[in-house]
Tab-separated table of C-alpha atoms in Angstrom:
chain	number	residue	atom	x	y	z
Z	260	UNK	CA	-78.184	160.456	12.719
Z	261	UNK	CA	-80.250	163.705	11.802
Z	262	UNK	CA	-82.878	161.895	9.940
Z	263	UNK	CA	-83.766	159.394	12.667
Z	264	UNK	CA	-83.192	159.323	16.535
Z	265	UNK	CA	-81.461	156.652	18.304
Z	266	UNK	CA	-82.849	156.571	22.140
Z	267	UNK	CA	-80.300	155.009	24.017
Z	268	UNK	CA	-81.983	155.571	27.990
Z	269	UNK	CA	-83.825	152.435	28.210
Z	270	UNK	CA	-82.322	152.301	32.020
Z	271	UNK	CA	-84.846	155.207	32.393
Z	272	UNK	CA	-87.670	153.976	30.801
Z	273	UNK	CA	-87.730	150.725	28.475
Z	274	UNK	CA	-90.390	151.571	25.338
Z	275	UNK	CA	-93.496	149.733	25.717
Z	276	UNK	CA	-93.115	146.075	24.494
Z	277	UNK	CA	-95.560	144.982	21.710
Z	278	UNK	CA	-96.997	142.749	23.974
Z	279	UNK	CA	-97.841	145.139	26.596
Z	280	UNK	CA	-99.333	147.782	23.948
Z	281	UNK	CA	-101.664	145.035	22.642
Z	282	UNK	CA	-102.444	143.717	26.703
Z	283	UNK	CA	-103.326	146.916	27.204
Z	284	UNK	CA	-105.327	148.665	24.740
Z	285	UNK	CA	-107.608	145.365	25.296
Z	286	UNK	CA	-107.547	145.204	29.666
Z	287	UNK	CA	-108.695	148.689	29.145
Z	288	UNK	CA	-112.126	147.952	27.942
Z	289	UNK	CA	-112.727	145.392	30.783
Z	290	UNK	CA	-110.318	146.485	33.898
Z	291	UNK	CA	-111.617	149.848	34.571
Z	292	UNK	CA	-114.194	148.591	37.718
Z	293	UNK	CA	-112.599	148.963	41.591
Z	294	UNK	CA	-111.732	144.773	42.072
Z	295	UNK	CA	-112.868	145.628	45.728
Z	296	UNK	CA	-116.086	145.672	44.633
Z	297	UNK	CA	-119.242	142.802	44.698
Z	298	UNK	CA	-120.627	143.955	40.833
Z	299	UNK	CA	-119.847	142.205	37.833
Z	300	UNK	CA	-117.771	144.617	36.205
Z	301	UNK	CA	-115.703	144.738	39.438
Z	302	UNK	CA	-115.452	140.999	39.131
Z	303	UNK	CA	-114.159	140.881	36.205
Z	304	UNK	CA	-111.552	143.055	37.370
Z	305	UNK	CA	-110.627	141.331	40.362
Z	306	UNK	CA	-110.103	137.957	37.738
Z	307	UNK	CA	-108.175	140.020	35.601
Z	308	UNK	CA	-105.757	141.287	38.899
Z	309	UNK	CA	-105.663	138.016	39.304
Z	310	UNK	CA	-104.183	136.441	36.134
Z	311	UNK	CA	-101.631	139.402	36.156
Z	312	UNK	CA	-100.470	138.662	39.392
Z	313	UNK	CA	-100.549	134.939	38.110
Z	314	UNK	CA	-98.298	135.604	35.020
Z	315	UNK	CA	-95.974	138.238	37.350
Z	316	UNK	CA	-95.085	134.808	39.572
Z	317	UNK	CA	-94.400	132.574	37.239
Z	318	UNK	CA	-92.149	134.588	35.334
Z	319	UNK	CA	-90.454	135.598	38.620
Z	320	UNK	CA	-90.496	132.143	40.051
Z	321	UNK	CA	-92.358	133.016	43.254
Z	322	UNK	CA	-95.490	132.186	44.562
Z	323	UNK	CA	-98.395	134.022	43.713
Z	324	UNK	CA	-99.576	135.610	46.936
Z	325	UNK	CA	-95.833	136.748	47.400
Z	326	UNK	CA	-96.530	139.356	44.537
Z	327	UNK	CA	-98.385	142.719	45.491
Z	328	UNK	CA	-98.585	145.233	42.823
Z	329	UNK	CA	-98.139	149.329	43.705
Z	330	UNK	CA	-98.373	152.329	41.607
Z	331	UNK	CA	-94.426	153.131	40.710
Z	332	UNK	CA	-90.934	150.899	41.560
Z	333	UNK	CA	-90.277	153.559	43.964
Z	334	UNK	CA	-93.948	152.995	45.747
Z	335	UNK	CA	-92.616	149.134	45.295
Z	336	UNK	CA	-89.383	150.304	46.991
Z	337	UNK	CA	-91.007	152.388	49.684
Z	338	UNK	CA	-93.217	149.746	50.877
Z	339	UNK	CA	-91.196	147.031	50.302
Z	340	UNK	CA	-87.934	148.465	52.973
Z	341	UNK	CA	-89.860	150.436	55.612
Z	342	UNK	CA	-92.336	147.277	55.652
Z	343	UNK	CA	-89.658	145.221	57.383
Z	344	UNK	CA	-89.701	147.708	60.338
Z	345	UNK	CA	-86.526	148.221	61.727
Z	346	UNK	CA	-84.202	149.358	64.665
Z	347	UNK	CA	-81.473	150.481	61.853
Z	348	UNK	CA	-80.992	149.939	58.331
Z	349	UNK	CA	-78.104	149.698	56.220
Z	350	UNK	CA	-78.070	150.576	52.566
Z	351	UNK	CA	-74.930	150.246	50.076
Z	352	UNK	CA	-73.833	153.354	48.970
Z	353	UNK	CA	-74.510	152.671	45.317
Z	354	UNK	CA	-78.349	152.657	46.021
Z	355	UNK	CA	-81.001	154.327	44.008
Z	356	UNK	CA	-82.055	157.350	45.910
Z	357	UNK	CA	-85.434	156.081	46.655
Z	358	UNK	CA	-83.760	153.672	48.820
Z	359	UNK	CA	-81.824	156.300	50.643
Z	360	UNK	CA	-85.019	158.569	51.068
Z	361	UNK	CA	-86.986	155.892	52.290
Z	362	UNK	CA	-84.289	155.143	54.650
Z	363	UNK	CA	-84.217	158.644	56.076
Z	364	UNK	CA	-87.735	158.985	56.123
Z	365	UNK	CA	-87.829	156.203	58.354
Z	366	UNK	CA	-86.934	158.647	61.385
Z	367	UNK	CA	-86.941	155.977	64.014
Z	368	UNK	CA	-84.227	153.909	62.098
Z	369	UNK	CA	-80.360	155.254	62.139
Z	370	UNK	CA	-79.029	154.820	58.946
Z	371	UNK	CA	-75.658	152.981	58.530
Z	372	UNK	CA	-74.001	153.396	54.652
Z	373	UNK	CA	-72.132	150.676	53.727
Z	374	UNK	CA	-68.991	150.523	51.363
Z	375	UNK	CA	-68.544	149.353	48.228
Z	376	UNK	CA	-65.362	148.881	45.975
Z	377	UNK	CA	-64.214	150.419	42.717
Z	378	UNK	CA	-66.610	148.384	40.927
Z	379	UNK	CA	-69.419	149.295	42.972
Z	380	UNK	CA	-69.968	146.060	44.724
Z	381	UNK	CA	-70.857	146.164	48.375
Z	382	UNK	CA	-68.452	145.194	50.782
Z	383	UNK	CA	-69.658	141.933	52.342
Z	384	UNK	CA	-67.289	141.986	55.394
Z	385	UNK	CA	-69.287	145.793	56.348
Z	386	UNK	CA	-72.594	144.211	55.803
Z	387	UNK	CA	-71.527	141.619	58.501
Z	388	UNK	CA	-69.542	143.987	60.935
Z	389	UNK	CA	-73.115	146.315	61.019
Z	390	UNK	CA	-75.077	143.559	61.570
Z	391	UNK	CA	-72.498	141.890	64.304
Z	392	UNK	CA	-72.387	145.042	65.994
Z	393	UNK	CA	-76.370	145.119	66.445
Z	394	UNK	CA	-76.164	148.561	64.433
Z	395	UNK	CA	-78.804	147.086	61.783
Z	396	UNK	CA	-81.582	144.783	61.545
Z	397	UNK	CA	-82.362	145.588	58.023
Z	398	UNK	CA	-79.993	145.403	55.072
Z	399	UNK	CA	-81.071	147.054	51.123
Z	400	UNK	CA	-78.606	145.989	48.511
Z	401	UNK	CA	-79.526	146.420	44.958
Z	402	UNK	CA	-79.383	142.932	43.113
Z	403	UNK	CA	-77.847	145.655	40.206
Z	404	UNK	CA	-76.650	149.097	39.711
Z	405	UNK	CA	-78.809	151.208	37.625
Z	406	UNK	CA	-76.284	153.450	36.829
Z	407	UNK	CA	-72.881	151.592	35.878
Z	408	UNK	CA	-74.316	147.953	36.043
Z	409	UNK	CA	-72.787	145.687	38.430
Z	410	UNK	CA	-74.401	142.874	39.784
Z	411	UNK	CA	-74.258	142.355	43.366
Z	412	UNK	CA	-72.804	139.108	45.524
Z	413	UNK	CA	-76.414	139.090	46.603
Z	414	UNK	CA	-75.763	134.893	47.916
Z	415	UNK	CA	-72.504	136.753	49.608
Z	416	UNK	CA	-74.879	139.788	51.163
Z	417	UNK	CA	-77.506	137.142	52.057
Z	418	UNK	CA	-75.119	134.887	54.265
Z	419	UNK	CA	-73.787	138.189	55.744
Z	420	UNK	CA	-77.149	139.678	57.202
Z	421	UNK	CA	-77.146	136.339	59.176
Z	422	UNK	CA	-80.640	137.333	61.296
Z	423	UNK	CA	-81.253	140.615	59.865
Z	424	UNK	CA	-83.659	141.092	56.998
Z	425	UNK	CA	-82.779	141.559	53.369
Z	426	UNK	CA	-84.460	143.672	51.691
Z	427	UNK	CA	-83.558	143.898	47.343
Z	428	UNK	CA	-83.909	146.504	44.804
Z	429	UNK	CA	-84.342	144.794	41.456
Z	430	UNK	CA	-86.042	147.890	39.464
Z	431	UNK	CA	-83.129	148.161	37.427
Z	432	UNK	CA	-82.571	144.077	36.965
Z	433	UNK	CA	-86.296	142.817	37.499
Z	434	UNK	CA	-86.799	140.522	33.901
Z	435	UNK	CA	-83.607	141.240	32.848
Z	436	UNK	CA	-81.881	138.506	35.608
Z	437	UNK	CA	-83.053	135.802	37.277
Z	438	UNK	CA	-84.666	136.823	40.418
Z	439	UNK	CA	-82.457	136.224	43.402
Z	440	UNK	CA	-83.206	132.661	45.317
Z	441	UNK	CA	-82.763	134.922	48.540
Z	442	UNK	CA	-84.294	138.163	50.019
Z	443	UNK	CA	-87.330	139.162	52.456
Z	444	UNK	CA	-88.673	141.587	50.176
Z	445	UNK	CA	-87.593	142.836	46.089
Z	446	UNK	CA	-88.604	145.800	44.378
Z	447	UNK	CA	-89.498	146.003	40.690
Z	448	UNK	CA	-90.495	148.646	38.070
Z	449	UNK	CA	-92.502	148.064	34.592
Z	450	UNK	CA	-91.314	150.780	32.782
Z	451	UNK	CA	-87.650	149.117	33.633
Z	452	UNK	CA	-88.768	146.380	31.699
Z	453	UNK	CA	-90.610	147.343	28.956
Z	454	UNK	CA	-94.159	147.818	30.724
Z	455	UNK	CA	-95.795	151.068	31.323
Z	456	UNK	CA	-95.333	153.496	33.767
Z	457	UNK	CA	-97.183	153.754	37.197
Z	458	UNK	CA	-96.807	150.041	38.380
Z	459	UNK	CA	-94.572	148.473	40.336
Z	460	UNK	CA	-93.901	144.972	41.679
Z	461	UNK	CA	-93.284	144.443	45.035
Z	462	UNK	CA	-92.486	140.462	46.076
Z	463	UNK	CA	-92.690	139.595	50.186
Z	464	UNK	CA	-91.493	136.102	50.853
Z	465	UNK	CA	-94.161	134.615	53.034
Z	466	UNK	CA	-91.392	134.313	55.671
Z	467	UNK	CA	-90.806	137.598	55.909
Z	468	UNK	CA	-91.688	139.481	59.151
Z	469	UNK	CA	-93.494	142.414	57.042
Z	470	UNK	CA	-96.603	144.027	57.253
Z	471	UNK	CA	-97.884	147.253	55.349
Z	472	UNK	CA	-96.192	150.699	56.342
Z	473	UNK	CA	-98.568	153.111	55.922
Z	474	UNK	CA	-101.797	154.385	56.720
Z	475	UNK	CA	-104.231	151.446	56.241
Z	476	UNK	CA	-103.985	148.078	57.256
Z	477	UNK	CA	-101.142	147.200	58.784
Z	478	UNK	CA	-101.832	143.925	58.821
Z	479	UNK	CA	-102.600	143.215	55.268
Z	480	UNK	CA	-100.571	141.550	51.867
Z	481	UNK	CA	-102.972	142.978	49.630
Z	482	UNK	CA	-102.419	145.815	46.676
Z	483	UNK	CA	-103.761	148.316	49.285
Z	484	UNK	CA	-106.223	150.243	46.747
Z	485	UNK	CA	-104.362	149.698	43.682
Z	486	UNK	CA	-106.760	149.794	40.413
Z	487	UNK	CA	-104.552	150.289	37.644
Z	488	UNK	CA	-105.721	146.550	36.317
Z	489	UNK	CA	-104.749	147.372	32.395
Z	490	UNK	CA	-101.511	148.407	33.814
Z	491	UNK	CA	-101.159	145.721	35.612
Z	492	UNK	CA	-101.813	143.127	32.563
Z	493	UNK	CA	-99.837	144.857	30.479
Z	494	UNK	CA	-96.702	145.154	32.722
Z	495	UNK	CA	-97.336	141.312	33.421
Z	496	UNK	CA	-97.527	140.616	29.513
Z	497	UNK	CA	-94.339	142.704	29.183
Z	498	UNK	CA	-92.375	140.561	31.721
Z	499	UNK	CA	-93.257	136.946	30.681
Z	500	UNK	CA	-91.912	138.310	26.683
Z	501	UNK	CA	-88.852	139.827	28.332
Z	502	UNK	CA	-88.163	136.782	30.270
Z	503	UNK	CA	-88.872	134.327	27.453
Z	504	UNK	CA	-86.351	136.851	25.397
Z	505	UNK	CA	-84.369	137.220	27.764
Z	506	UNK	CA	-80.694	135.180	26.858
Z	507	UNK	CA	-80.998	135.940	22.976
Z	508	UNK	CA	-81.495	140.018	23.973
Z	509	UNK	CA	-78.841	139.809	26.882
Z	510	UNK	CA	-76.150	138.240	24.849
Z	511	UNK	CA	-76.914	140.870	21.983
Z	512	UNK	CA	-76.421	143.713	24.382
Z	513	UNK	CA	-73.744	142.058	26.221
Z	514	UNK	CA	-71.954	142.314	23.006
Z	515	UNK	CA	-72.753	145.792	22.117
Z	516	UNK	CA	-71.799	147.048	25.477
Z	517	UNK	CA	-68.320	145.328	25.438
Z	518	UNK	CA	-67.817	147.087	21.815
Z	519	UNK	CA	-69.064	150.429	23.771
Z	520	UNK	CA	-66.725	149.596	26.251
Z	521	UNK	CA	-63.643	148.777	24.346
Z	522	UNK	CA	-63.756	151.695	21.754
Z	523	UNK	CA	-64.322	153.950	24.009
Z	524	UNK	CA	-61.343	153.396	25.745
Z	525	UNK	CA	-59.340	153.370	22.769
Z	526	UNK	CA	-60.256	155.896	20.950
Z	527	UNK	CA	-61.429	158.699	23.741
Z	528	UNK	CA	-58.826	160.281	25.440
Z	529	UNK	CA	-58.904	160.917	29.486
Z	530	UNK	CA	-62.000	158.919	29.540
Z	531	UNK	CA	-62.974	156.391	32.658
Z	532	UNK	CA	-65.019	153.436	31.930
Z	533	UNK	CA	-66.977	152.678	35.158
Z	534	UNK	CA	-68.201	149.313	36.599
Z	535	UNK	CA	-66.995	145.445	35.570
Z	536	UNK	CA	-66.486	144.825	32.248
Z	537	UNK	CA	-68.319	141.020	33.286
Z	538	UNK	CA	-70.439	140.689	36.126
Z	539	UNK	CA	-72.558	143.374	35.231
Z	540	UNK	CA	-76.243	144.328	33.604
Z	541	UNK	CA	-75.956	143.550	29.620
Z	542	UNK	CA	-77.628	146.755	28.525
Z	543	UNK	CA	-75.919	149.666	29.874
Z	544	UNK	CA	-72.618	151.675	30.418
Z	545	UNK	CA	-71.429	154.777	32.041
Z	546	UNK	CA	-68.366	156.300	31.421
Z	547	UNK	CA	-66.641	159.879	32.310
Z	548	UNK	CA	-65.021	162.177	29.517
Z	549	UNK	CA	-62.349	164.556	32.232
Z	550	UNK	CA	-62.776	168.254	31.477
Z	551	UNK	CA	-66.187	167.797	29.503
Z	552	UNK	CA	-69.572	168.993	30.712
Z	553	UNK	CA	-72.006	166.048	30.678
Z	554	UNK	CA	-74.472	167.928	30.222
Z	555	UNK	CA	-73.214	169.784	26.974
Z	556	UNK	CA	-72.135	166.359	25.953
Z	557	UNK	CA	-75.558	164.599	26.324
Z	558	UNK	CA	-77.301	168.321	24.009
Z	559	UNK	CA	-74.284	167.328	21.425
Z	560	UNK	CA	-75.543	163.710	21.051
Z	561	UNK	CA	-78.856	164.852	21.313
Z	562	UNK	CA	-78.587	167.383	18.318
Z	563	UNK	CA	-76.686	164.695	16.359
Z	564	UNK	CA	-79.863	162.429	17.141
Z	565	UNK	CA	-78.892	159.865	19.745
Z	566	UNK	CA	-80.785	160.084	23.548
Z	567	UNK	CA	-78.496	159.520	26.519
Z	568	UNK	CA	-78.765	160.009	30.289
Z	569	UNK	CA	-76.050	162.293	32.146
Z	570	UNK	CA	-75.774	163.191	36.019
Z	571	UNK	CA	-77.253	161.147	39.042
Z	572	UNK	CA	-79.434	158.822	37.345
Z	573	UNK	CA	-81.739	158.733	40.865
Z	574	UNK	CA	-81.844	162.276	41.739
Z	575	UNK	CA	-84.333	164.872	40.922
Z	576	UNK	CA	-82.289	167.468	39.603
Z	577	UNK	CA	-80.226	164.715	37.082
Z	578	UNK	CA	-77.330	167.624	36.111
Z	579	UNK	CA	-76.273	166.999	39.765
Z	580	UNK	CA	-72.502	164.558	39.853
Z	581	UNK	CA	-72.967	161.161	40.015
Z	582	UNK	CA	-73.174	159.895	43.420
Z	583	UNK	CA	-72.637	156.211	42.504
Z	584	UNK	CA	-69.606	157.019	40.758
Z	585	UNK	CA	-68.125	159.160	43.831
Z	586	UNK	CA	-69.050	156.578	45.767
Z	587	UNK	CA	-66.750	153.983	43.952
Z	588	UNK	CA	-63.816	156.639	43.610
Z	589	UNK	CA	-64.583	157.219	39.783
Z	590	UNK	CA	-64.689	160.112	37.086
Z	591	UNK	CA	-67.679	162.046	38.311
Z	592	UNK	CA	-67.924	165.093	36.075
Z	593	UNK	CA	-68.553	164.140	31.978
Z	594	UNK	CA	-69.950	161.115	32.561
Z	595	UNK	CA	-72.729	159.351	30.317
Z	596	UNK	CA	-74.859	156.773	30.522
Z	597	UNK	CA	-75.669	154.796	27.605
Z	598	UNK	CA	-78.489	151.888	27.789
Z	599	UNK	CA	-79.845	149.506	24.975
Z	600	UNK	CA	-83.370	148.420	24.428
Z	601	UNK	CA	-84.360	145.831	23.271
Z	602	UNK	CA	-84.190	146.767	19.905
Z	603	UNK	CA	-80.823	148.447	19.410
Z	604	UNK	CA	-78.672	147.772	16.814
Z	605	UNK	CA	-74.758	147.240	16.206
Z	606	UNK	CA	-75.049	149.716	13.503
Z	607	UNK	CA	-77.028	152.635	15.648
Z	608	UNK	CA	-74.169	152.352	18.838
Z	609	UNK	CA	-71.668	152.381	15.857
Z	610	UNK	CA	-73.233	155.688	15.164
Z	611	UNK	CA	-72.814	156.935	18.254
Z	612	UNK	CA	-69.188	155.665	19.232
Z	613	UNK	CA	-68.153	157.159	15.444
Z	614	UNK	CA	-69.334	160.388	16.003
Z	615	UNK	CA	-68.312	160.279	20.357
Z	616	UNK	CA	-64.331	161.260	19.685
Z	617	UNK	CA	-65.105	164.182	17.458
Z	618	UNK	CA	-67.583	165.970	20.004
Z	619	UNK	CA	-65.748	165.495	23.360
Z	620	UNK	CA	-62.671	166.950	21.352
Z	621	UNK	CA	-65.052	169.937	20.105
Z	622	UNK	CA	-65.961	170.271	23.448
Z	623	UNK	CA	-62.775	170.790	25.209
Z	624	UNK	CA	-61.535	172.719	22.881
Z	625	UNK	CA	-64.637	175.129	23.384
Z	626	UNK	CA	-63.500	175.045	27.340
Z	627	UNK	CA	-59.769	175.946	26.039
Z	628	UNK	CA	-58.484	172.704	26.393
């Protein structure tokens, strides 16, 4: 693995798809004017916006003035939670931490966690008990966890919140699954998906009692300033390939998660596998090696040439446990996170799981176990 490097963090950032590199390099000779503007240049900005947001839709199956587009998924989640206004909101305590944070932020709001299971899926009966008890009027479930995969009940959740709004964090799923048929508002991120970096997706449902939470106005469904129109082409171009990919590249990774999955149960001593083994995002696993540092463990792979993620995957400082996993009850210390892109192959995760046995046992032994 020396010779070549095998990036396995495509939960963190996807690598630009071919059709977003060629979107872009091209929207960036004509989508470089403010769309706001009356000029010609601006115009043609403003049509370009528009077919992006046109393409977004259709490969989400929403309308098209339900999309907005913002600078980041976390913008996307920021605007797309605190915009349903609330008297409390409840979050799952699997969450990405920009949910949490925005949540806090939101000083007004008390925040209510709710439970979830071993496999990280939310309890449905405490989504309805915090809404019954008039505790919350907004409820943020992930449609899937970014960090051990599971897919959420999200027809289940929706039934639950009865009156309260819905609000759906789809950065790590966005492309990847169907959209759910049900939610206020849903979060996205490009560089989830194989677009680039600094846009997000935010969809509102036209029924949804939201308006715009920050300085500006209020009152608007607009982009609110937003000018990154290559960006926006090329995350659109990104999504409509990943979509009409999409069940050829899921079953692949399916597969190669299952084999990541099964060998490393057999052949890893002390090791927890965490999340469903169905149910569950096709492209990524986490599991927990007990007495290893994850951090040591992800330099060892890293050395040997394969990139993996360790730590809170939604914190700042990422050496930090795992909250998701304490959250279900799992493994928290030693754990990895291994993701696929799109162009992984059986024989580079065969790499990896061949040389995995041989380094966690080199590293406990270097601990004196």
């Amino acid at each position: 693995m020396t010779d070549s490097f095998t990036y396995l963090d495509a939960a963190s950032a996807e690598p630009l798809h071919p059709a977003a590199r060629d979107v872009l390099l091209a929207a960036a000779e004509q989508g470089y004017a403010d769309p706001r503007r009356l000029h010609r240049p601006a115009r043609n900005a403003g049509l370009l916006l528009s077919n992006a947001r046109e393409v977004v839709a259709e490969a989400l199956g929403v309308r098209r003035d339900e999309v907005l587009f913002t600078s980041s998924g976390t913008a996307a989640v920021q605007a797309g939670l605190l915009g349903l206004g609330s008297r409390g909101i409840g979050h799952s305590a699997v969450e990405h931490q920009a949910v949490i944070d925005a949540a806090r932020w939101s000083q007004r709001s008390p925040v209510t966690e709710l439970a979830v299971d071993r496999e990280a899926r939310v309890e449905v009966a405490a989504v309805r008990d915090a809404v019954a008890a008039g505790d919350v009027d907004v409820v943020a479930v992930q449609q899937a966890n970014h960090e051990v995969g599971t897919v959420q009940p999200m027809d289940e959740v929706a039934d639950a919140t009865g009156p309260a709004a819905l609000f759906i964090d789809a950065c790590a799923s966005m492309g990847r699954l169907p959209l759910p048929p049900v939610g206020d508002a849903i979060a996205g991120s490009a560089r989830k998906w194989g677009g680039p970096g600094g846009v997000g997706v935010l969809v509102v449902r036209r029924s949804a009692r939201w308006r715009w939470p920050f300085p500006g106005d209020e009152w608007s469904r607009t982009d609110q300033g937003f000018s990154n129109i290559p960006g926006a082409l090329a995350a659109a171009a990104a999504l409509q390939a990943v979509v009409a990919e999409r069940d050829e590249v899921n079953a692949r990774q399916h597969q190669l998660i299952s084999l990541v999955r099964e060998r490393v149960r057999a052949e890893v001593p002390d090791v927890d596998v965490a999340g469903p083994d169905e149910d569950r995002l096709p492209h990524l696993v986490t599991f927990s090696a007990l007495y290893v540092d994850g951090e040591a463990l992800v330099t060892a792979l890293d050395r040997l040439g394969a990139g993996v993620a360790s730590g809170s995957a939604c914190t700042s400082d990422t050496r930090e446990p795992s909250r998701v996993l304490a959250a279900m009850g799992a493994l928290t210390h030693g754990n990895v996170r291994l993701s696929l892109t799109r162009d992984t192959t059986r024989e580079d995760v065969e790499r990896v799981l061949d040389a995995l046995p041989g380094i966690v046992k080199d590293l406990r032994a270097e601990a004196g176990l």
